XYZ file of C-alpha atoms in Angstrom:
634
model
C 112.001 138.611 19.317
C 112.319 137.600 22.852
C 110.694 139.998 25.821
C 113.068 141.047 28.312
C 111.278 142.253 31.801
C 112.885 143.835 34.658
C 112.449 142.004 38.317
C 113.047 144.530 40.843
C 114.835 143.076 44.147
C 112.166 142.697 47.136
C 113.078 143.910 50.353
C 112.566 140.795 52.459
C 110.466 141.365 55.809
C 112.057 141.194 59.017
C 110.949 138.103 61.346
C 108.241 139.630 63.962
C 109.925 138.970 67.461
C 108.202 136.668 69.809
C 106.989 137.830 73.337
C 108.855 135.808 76.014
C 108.293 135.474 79.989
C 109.444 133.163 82.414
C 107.925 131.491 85.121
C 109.902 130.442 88.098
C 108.802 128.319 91.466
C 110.076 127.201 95.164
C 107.605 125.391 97.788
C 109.213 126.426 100.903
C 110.550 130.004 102.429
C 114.261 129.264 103.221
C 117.085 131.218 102.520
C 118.685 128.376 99.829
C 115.590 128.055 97.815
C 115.437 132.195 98.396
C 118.619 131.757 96.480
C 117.876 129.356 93.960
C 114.777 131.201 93.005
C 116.956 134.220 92.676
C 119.460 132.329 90.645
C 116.521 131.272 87.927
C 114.998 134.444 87.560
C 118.498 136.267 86.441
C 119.035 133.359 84.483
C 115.959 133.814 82.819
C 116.243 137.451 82.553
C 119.350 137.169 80.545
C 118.927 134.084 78.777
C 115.806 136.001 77.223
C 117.375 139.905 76.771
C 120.150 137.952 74.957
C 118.167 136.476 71.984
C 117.407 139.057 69.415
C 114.278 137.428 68.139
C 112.896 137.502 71.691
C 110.808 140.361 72.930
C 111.575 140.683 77.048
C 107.983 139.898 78.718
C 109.048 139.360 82.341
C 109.799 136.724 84.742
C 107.128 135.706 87.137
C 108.178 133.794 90.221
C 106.333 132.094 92.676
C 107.895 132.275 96.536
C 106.832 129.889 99.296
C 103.632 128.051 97.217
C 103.375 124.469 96.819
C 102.505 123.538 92.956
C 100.106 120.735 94.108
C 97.134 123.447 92.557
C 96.927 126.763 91.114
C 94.661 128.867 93.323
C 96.847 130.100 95.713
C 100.020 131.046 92.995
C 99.067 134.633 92.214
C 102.000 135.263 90.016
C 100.784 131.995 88.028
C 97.522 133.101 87.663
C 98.783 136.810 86.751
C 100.642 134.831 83.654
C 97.886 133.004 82.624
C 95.768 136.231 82.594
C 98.576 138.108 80.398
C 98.948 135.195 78.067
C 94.973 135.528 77.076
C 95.631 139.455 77.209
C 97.927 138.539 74.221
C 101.101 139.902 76.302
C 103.170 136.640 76.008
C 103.711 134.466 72.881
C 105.919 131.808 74.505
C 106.429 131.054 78.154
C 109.840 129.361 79.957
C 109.960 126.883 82.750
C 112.966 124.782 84.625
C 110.889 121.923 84.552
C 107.069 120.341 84.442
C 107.209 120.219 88.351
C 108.184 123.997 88.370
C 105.448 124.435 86.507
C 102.837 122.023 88.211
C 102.412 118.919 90.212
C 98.996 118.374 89.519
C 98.740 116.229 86.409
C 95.287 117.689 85.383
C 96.129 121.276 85.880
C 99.321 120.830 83.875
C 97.588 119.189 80.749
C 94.431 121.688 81.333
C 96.588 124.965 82.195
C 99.345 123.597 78.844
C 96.058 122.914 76.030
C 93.906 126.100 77.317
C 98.106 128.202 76.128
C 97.738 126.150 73.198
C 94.342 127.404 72.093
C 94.961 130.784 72.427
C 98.551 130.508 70.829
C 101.134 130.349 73.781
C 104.132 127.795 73.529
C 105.248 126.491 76.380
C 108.478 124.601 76.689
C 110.077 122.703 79.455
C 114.187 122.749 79.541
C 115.131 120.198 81.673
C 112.720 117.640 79.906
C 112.991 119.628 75.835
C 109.188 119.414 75.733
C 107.843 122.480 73.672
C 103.827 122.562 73.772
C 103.255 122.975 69.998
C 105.421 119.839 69.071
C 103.891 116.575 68.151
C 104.373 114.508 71.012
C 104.320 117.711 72.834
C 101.212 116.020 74.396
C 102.422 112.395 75.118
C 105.111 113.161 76.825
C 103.676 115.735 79.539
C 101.314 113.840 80.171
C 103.670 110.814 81.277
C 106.053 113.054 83.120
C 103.543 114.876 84.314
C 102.093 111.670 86.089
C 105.805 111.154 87.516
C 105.682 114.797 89.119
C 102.606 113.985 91.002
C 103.442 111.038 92.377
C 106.791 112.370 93.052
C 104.772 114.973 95.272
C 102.707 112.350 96.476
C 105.784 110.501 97.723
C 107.518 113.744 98.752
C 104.368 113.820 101.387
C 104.417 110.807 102.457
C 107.684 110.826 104.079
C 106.964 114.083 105.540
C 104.474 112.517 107.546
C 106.556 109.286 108.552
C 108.562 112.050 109.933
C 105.882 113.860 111.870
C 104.291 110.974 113.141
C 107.963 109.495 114.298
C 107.934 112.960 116.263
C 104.472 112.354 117.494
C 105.622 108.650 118.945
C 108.656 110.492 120.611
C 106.284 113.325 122.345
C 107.901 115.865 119.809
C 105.999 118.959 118.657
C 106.107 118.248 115.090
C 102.966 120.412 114.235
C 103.197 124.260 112.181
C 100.558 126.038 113.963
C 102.097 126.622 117.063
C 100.351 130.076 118.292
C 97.061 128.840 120.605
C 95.169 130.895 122.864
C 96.520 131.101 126.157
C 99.804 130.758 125.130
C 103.367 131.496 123.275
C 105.507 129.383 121.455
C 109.483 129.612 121.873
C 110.462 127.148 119.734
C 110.704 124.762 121.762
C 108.015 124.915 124.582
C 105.149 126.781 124.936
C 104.893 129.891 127.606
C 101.641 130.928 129.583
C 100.667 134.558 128.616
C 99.374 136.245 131.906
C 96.560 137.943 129.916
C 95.216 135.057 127.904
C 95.187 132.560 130.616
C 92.885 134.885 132.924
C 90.467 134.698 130.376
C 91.021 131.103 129.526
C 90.254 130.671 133.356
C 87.286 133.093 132.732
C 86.384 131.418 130.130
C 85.850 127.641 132.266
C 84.478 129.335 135.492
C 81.690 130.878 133.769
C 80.874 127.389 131.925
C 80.851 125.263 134.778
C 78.762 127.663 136.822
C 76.071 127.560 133.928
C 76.884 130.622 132.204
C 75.451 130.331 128.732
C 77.904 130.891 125.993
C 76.707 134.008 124.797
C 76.926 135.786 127.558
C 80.187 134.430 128.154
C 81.007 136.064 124.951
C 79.239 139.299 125.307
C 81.513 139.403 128.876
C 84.514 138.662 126.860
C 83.812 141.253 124.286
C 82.658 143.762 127.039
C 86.172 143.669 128.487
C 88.118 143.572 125.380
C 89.272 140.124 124.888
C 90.682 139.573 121.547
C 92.040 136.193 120.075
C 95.911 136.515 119.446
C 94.939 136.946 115.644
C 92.652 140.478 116.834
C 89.456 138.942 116.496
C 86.658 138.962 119.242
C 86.182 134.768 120.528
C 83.480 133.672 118.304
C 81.569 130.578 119.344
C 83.804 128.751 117.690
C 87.003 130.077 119.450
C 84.944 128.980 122.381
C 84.382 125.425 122.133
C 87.661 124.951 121.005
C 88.869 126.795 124.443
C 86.653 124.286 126.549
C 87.600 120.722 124.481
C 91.001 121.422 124.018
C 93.440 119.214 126.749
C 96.222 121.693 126.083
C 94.944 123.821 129.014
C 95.486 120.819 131.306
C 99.505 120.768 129.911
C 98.942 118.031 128.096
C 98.583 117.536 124.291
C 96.782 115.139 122.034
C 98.963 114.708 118.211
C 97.384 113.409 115.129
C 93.743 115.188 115.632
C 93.401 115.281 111.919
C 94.997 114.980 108.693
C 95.850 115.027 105.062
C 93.635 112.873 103.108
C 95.382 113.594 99.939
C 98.246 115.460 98.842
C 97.415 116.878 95.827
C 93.443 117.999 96.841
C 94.799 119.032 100.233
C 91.934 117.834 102.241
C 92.207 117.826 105.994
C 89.879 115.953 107.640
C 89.105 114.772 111.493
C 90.929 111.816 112.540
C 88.041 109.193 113.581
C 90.057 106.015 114.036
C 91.654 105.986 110.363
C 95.229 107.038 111.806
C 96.591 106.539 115.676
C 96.326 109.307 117.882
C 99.182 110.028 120.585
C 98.299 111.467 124.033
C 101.066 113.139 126.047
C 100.864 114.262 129.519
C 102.238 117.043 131.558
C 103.972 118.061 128.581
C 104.141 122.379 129.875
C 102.525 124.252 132.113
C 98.723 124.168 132.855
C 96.611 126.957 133.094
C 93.488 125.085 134.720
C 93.603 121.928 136.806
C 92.295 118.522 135.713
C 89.077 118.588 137.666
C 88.148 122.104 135.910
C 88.726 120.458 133.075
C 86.690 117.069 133.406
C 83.552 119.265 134.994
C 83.130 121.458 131.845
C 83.142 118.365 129.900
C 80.752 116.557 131.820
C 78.795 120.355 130.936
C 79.261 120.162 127.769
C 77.458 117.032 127.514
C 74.902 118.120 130.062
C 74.139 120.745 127.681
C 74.179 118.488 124.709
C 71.364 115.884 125.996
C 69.494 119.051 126.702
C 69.371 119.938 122.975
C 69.178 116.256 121.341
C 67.811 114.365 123.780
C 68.145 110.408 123.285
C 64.909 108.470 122.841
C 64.657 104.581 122.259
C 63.788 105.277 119.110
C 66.616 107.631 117.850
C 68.340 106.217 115.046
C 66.231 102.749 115.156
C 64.068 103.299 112.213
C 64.613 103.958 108.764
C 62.090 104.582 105.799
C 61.876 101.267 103.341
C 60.952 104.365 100.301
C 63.795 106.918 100.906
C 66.111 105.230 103.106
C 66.464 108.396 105.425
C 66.113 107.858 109.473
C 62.742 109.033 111.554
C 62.634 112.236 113.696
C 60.751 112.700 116.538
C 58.026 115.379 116.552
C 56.197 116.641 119.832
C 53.128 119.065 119.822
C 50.760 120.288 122.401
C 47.431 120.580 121.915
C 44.818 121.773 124.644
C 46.910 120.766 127.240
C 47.733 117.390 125.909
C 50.762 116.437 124.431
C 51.105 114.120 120.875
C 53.611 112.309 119.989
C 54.760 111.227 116.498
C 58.062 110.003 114.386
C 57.971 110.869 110.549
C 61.201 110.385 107.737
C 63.487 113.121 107.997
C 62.532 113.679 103.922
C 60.062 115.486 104.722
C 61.450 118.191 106.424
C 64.064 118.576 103.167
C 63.478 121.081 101.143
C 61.691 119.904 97.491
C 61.567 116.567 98.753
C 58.347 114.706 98.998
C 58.240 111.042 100.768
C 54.968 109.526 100.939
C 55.883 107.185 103.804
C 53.717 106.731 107.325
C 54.013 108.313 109.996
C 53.522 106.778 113.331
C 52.490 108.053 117.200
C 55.175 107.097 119.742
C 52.230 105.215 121.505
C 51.925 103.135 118.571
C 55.306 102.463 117.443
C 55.671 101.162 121.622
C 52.684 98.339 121.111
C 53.918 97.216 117.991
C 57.594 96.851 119.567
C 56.174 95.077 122.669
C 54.129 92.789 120.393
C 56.912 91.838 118.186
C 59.632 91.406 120.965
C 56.714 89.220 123.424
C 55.898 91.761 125.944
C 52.584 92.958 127.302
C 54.225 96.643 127.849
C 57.130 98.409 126.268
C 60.753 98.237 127.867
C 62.667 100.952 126.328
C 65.789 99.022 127.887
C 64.995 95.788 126.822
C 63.989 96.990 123.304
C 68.013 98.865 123.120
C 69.302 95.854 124.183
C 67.424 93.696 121.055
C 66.561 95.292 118.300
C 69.279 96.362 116.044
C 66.600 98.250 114.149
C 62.910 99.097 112.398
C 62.393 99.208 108.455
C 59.260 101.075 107.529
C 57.828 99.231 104.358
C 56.167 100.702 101.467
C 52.598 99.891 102.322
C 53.137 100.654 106.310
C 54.110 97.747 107.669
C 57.594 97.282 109.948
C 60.060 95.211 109.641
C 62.380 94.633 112.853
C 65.954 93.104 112.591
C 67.136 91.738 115.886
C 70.640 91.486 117.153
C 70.350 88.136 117.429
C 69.652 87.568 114.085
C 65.569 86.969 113.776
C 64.023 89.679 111.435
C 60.378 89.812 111.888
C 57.257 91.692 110.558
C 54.164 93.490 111.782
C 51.972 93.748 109.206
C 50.028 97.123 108.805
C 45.739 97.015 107.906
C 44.926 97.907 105.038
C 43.816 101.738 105.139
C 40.141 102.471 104.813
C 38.758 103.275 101.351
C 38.006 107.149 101.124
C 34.547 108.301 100.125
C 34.913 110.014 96.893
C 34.941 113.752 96.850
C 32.191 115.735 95.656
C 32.561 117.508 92.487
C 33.404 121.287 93.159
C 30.942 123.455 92.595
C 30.293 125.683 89.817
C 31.832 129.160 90.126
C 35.129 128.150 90.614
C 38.511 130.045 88.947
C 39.359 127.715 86.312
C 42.568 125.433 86.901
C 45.817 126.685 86.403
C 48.733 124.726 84.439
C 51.246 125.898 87.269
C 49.032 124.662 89.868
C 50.635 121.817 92.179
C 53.792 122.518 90.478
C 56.038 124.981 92.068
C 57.883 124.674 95.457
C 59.477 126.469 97.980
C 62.623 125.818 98.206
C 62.709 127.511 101.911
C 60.389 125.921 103.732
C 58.925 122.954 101.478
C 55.000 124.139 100.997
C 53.943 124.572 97.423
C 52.801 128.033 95.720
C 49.480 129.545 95.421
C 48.655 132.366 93.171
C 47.257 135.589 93.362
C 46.672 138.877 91.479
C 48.472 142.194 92.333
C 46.492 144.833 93.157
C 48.125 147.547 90.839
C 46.346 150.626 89.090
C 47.372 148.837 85.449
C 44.778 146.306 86.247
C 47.296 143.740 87.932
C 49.182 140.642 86.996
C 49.304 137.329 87.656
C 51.709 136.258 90.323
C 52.832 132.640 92.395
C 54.090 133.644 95.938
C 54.350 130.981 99.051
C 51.103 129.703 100.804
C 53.744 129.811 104.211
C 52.983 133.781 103.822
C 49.350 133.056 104.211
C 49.048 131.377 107.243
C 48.971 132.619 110.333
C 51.697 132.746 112.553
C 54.217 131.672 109.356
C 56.663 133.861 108.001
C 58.713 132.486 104.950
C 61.559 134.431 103.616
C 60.965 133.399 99.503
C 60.642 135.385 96.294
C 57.402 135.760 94.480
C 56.881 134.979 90.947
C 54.926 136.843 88.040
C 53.054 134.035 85.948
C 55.159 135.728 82.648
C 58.215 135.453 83.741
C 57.806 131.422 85.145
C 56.592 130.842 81.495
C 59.678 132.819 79.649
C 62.722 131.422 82.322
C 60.771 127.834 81.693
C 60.888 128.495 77.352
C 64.686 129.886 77.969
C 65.973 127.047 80.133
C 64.088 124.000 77.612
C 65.484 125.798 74.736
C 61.729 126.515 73.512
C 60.451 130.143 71.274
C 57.400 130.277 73.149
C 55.492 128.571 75.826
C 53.580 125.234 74.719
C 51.222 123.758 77.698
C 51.093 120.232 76.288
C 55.021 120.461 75.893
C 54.962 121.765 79.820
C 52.664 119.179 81.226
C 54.413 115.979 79.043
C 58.415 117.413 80.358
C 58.200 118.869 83.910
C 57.769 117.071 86.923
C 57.852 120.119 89.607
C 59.610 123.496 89.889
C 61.134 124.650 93.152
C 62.238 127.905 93.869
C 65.306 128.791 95.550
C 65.457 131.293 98.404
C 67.879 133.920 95.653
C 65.370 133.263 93.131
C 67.162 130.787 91.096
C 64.641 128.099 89.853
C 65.115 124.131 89.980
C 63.307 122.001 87.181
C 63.115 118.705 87.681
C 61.530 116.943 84.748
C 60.508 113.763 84.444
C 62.768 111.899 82.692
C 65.045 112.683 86.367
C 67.305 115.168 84.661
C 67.212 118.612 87.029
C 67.716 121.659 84.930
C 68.194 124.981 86.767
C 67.727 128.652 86.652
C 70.317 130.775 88.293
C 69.017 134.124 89.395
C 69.075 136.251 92.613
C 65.760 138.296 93.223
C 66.004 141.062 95.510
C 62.795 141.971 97.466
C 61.938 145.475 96.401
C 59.968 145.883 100.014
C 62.147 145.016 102.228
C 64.725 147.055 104.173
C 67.792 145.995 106.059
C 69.695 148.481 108.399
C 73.459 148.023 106.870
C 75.866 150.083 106.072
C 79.437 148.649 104.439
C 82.460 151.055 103.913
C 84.221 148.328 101.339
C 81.833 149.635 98.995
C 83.730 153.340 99.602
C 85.656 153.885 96.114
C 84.540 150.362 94.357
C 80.913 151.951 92.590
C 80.886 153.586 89.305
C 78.676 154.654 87.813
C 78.640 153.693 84.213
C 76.396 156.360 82.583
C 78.632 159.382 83.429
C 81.603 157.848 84.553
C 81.797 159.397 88.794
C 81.531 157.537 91.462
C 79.168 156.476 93.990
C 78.469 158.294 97.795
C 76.702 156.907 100.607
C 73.736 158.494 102.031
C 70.820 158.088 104.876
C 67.412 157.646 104.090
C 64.742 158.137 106.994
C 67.669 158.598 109.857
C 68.705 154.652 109.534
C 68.962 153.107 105.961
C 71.808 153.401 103.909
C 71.767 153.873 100.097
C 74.695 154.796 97.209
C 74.009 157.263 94.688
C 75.959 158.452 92.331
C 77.956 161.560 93.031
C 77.120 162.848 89.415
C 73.607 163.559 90.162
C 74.758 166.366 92.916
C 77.345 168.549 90.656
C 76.265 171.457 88.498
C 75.805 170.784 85.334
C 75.538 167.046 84.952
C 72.721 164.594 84.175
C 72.724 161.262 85.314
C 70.126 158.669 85.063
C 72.425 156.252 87.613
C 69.946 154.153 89.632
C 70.312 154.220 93.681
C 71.160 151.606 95.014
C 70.158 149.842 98.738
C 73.350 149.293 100.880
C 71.860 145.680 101.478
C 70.889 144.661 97.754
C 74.726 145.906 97.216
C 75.625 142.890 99.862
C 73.479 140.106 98.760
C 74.608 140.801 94.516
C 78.086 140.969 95.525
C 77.871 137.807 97.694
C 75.757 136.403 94.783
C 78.687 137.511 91.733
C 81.386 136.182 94.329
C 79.672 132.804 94.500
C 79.079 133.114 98.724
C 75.919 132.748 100.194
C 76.840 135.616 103.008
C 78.532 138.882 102.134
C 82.490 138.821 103.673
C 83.744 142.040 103.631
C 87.510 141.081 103.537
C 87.006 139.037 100.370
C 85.133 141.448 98.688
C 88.046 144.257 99.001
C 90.387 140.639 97.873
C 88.150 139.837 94.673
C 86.300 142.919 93.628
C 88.065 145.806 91.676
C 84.894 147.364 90.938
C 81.153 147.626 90.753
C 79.868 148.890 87.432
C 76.027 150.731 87.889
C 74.484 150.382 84.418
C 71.743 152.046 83.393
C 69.125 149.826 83.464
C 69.760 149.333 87.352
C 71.918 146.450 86.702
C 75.380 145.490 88.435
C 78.316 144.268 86.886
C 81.491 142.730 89.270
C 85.016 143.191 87.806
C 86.955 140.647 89.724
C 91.404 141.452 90.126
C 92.244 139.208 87.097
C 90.043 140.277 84.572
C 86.938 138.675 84.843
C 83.328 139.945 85.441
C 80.223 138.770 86.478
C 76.754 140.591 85.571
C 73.486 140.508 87.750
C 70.514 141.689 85.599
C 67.688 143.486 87.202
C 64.604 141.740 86.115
């Protein structure tokens, strides 16, 4: 007999809606593309609200920003951050040049979506992301967007520099010291032009700079952005024709479109000179004296020699300096290659008196006694050789050689005596990356017996102060095991690999082995003993503490330093093991997480959202956006 079974009807599942957002885009603040941009994001917001499989995630516009890059498009970046947050499934864009002009942050921004599940389609070209030749075709389109903005640019600046030809103010920055822009000429402002006039009669009377400033600052000068006249603001001041009424176009330019590059104009593009085009503040002769001061000034602080720029090491290939040094009364003399005043470079090439390098030149050119003049007006320049010898080429085509004698053969040295410390496998191999001069070691004087350390000889000798990080012997050999992917130190492994180590002034560590490959260490040290009188209120509000949660207070120590604490450790009832922290180490490991080599107070508050204090005295950075960077206390 047959079996007869009951199948019950399934409730079929209902389709899981998708996440959708927009993004929308316009290059330049006018009121049309103010429109237009309005117009896409309502389209957007309706075109999404009105599918029923689609889950409303927001539109994100762009206002003003070109799409040549990504940095500067915060609402980009903001959906890019919310995709990876898992907050959009599927994004929306008018078209791949809405999206991005730059062909390799289109592909990179589109494949990074892809990996982390995020469709992306394109309406005006139907491209979705997750179809086949998804790919292909962005790529090939995308190419066409770039050089469409690469085109777009191109005729912008035919345009400019047709304005420039005509005498035309065609430039955007129109706000310089001194003076206001009306759209259409510029207008002395009373106040800025007595200090511009300040400003040159101080110069040309001999007035250094600084004290120019420190005058400036005294009576409240400010630059029309606020800011007291840096150095900077000065030079400009005293180089800058404008104050004569006339204007100089085309002092630099776009390189390239897409990278944005601006660079000075030295001869690559034509320059246009315009005269008496408004109103001077200074007359022409003020003008022409400070520049005849500024280059005063100049020879005093590089001086020309006959040898300046003339010789170049055979080994390296840099130029020779010039060196002077008294000693008892007499001065010496001597050019060396600028290699060796780099830092972790060694060049083993000769160095050579001025006295010396003059008989050799008089020799080769056929004189009994150097003629500095004569030897400009010949000698194109001198090759230093490999073995000492020089090699002069002569304008006139000759090249000719004086040949160095052979050095004198060194007695041997006498074996050291007995009672020596034993040698060291570190010894001869770490740098300073500061001032050059290789490590010694020593042995801490602690109650534990000490440890082994590697600090800078510069410390040692007198009169020499060098601002590096020491070393404990330990921690070389475990950074060293870490960075060569190694489980524990092998000497023979050490001494067949590594060429020299040189340490960086934050503690990072450069190896440079000897197959040529350089493999570094990134670390920033902070010196334990030293003290620095700072005191930064962007830190107000930004410090947690991460054992209990409050946050950290500033305090003085000893009437002048500043430290953070954590505001737990002063309230009934609480324990907190939240280390404090100096107000200086808080600069130089934010500066360090931010990637600067100063701290900048305005782009901490921009970056930072917060400082995390962990436990073990440790800082972590949470940066707007979502990312963080750690700095371990060693």
């Amino acid at each position: 007999m047959a079996k007869i079974s009951r199948i019950e009807p399934k409730i079929p599942a209902l389709k899981k809606r998708q996440k959708v957002a927009a993004y929308a885009r316009v290059s330049m603040e006018t009121d049309r593309l103010a429109h237009s941009l309005s117009a896409q994001v309502s389209y957007y917001n309706g075109l999404i609200q009105s599918n029923p499989e689609w889950e409303y995630a927001g539109v994100y516009a762009d206002f003003g920003i070109s799409g040549t890059g990504t940095a500067a498009r915060s609402e980009f970046l903001r959906l890019i951050a919310d995709c990876e947050a898992g907050k959009v499934n599927i994004v929306l864009t008018k078209s791949i040049s809405r999206f991005a002009r730059n062909t390799v942050d289109l592909l990179s921004t589109v494949r990074h979506l892809k990996d982390i599940g995020v469709e992306v389609r394109f309406e005006k070209e139907h491209i979705h992301s997750f179809s086949g030749d998804g790919e292909l075709m962005l790529s090939i389109l995308a190419s066409f967007a770039q050089e469409e903005s690469r085109s777009i640019s191109e005729n912008s600046k035919w345009g400019i520099r047709k304005r420039y030809q005509s005498g035309e103010n065609g430039v955007k920055n129109k706000r310089v010291f001194g003076y206001s822009y009306d759209g259409e000429n510029y207008e002395v402002v009373p106040e800025e032009a007595e200090a511009v006039r300040l400003i040159f009669e101080r110069f040309t009377s001999g007035m250094p700079l600084g004290e120019i400033k420190s005058e400036l600052e005294a009576a409240g000068i400010k630059s029309w952005r606020g800011y007291d006249l840096s150095y900077t603001h000065l030079n400009y001041i005293l180089r800058n024709e404008i104050y004569i009424g006339d204007r100089r176009y085309q002092k630099c330019f776009i390189e390239d479109p897409i990278r944005k590059n601006k660079i000075k104009n030295q001869g690559q593009l034509p320059q246009y000179y315009v005269e008496n085009d408004h109103t001077a503040i200074i007359s022409r002769e003020v003008f022409d004296k400070a520049q005849d001061e500024i280059i005063r000034r100049a020879a005093l602080v590089n001086p020309a020699y006959p040898f300046t720029g003339k010789i170049k090491c055979g080994i390296c290939g840099c130029h020779y300096t010039r060196r002077s040094a008294t000693v008892k009364g007499r001065e010496y003399v001597s050019w060396f290659c600028r290699a060796k005043k780099e830092k972790g470079i060694t060049c083993r090439s000769r160095n050579y008196s001025e006295e010396q390098l003059q008989r050799i030149c008089a020799g080769l050119m056929g004189m009994e006694e150097f003629d500095a003049e004569a030897f400009g007006e010949s000698v194109r320049g001198l090759t230093v050789l490999p073995d000492g010898s020089l090699e002069a080429a002569f304008l006139d085509g000759q090249t000719k050689v004086w040949e160095a004698p052979p050095e004198p053969v060194k007695p041997p040295k006498p074996d050291k005596p007995a009672g020596k410390r034993p040698k060291n496998i570190f010894d001869g191999k770490i740098f300073c990356g500061t001032c050059g001069r290789c490590f010694g070691r020593a042995v801490s004087q602690t109650a534990d017996g000490g440890h082994l350390y590697w600090y800078c000889r510069a410390k040692s000798s007198h009169g020499v102060t060098c601002d590096s990080v020491n070393y404990p012997d330990s921690e070389i050999r475990e950074i060293f095991c870490k960075v060569m992917g190694q489980d524990e130190f092998n000497e023979g492994f050490f001494e067949e690999t590594l060429e020299r180590m040189v340490v960086q002034k934050t503690g990072s560590i450069d190896f440079h082995l000897k197959d040529g490959t350089v493999r570094m260490h990134e670390a920033l040290k902070l010196r334990g003993s030293r003290h620095e009188n700072t005191s930064t209120e962007e830190f107000t509000g930004k410090i947690r503490c991460a054992s209990c949660g409050n946050l950290y207070h500033k305090y003085c120590c000893y009437g002048k330093y500043t430290y953070w604490r954590c505001s737990g450790k002063s309230r009934v009832r609480t324990e907190c093991n939240g280390r404090d922290f100096q107000d200086s180490d808080i600069r130089k490991i934010s500066a360090y997480l931010m990637g600067m080599e100063e701290f900048d107070g305005a782009e901490f508050e921009k970056q930072v959202k917060e400082l995390a204090a962990l436990e073990d005295g440790s800082l972590a950075c949470h940066f707007y956006g979502g990312k963080v960077r750690k700095w371990q206390r060693t």
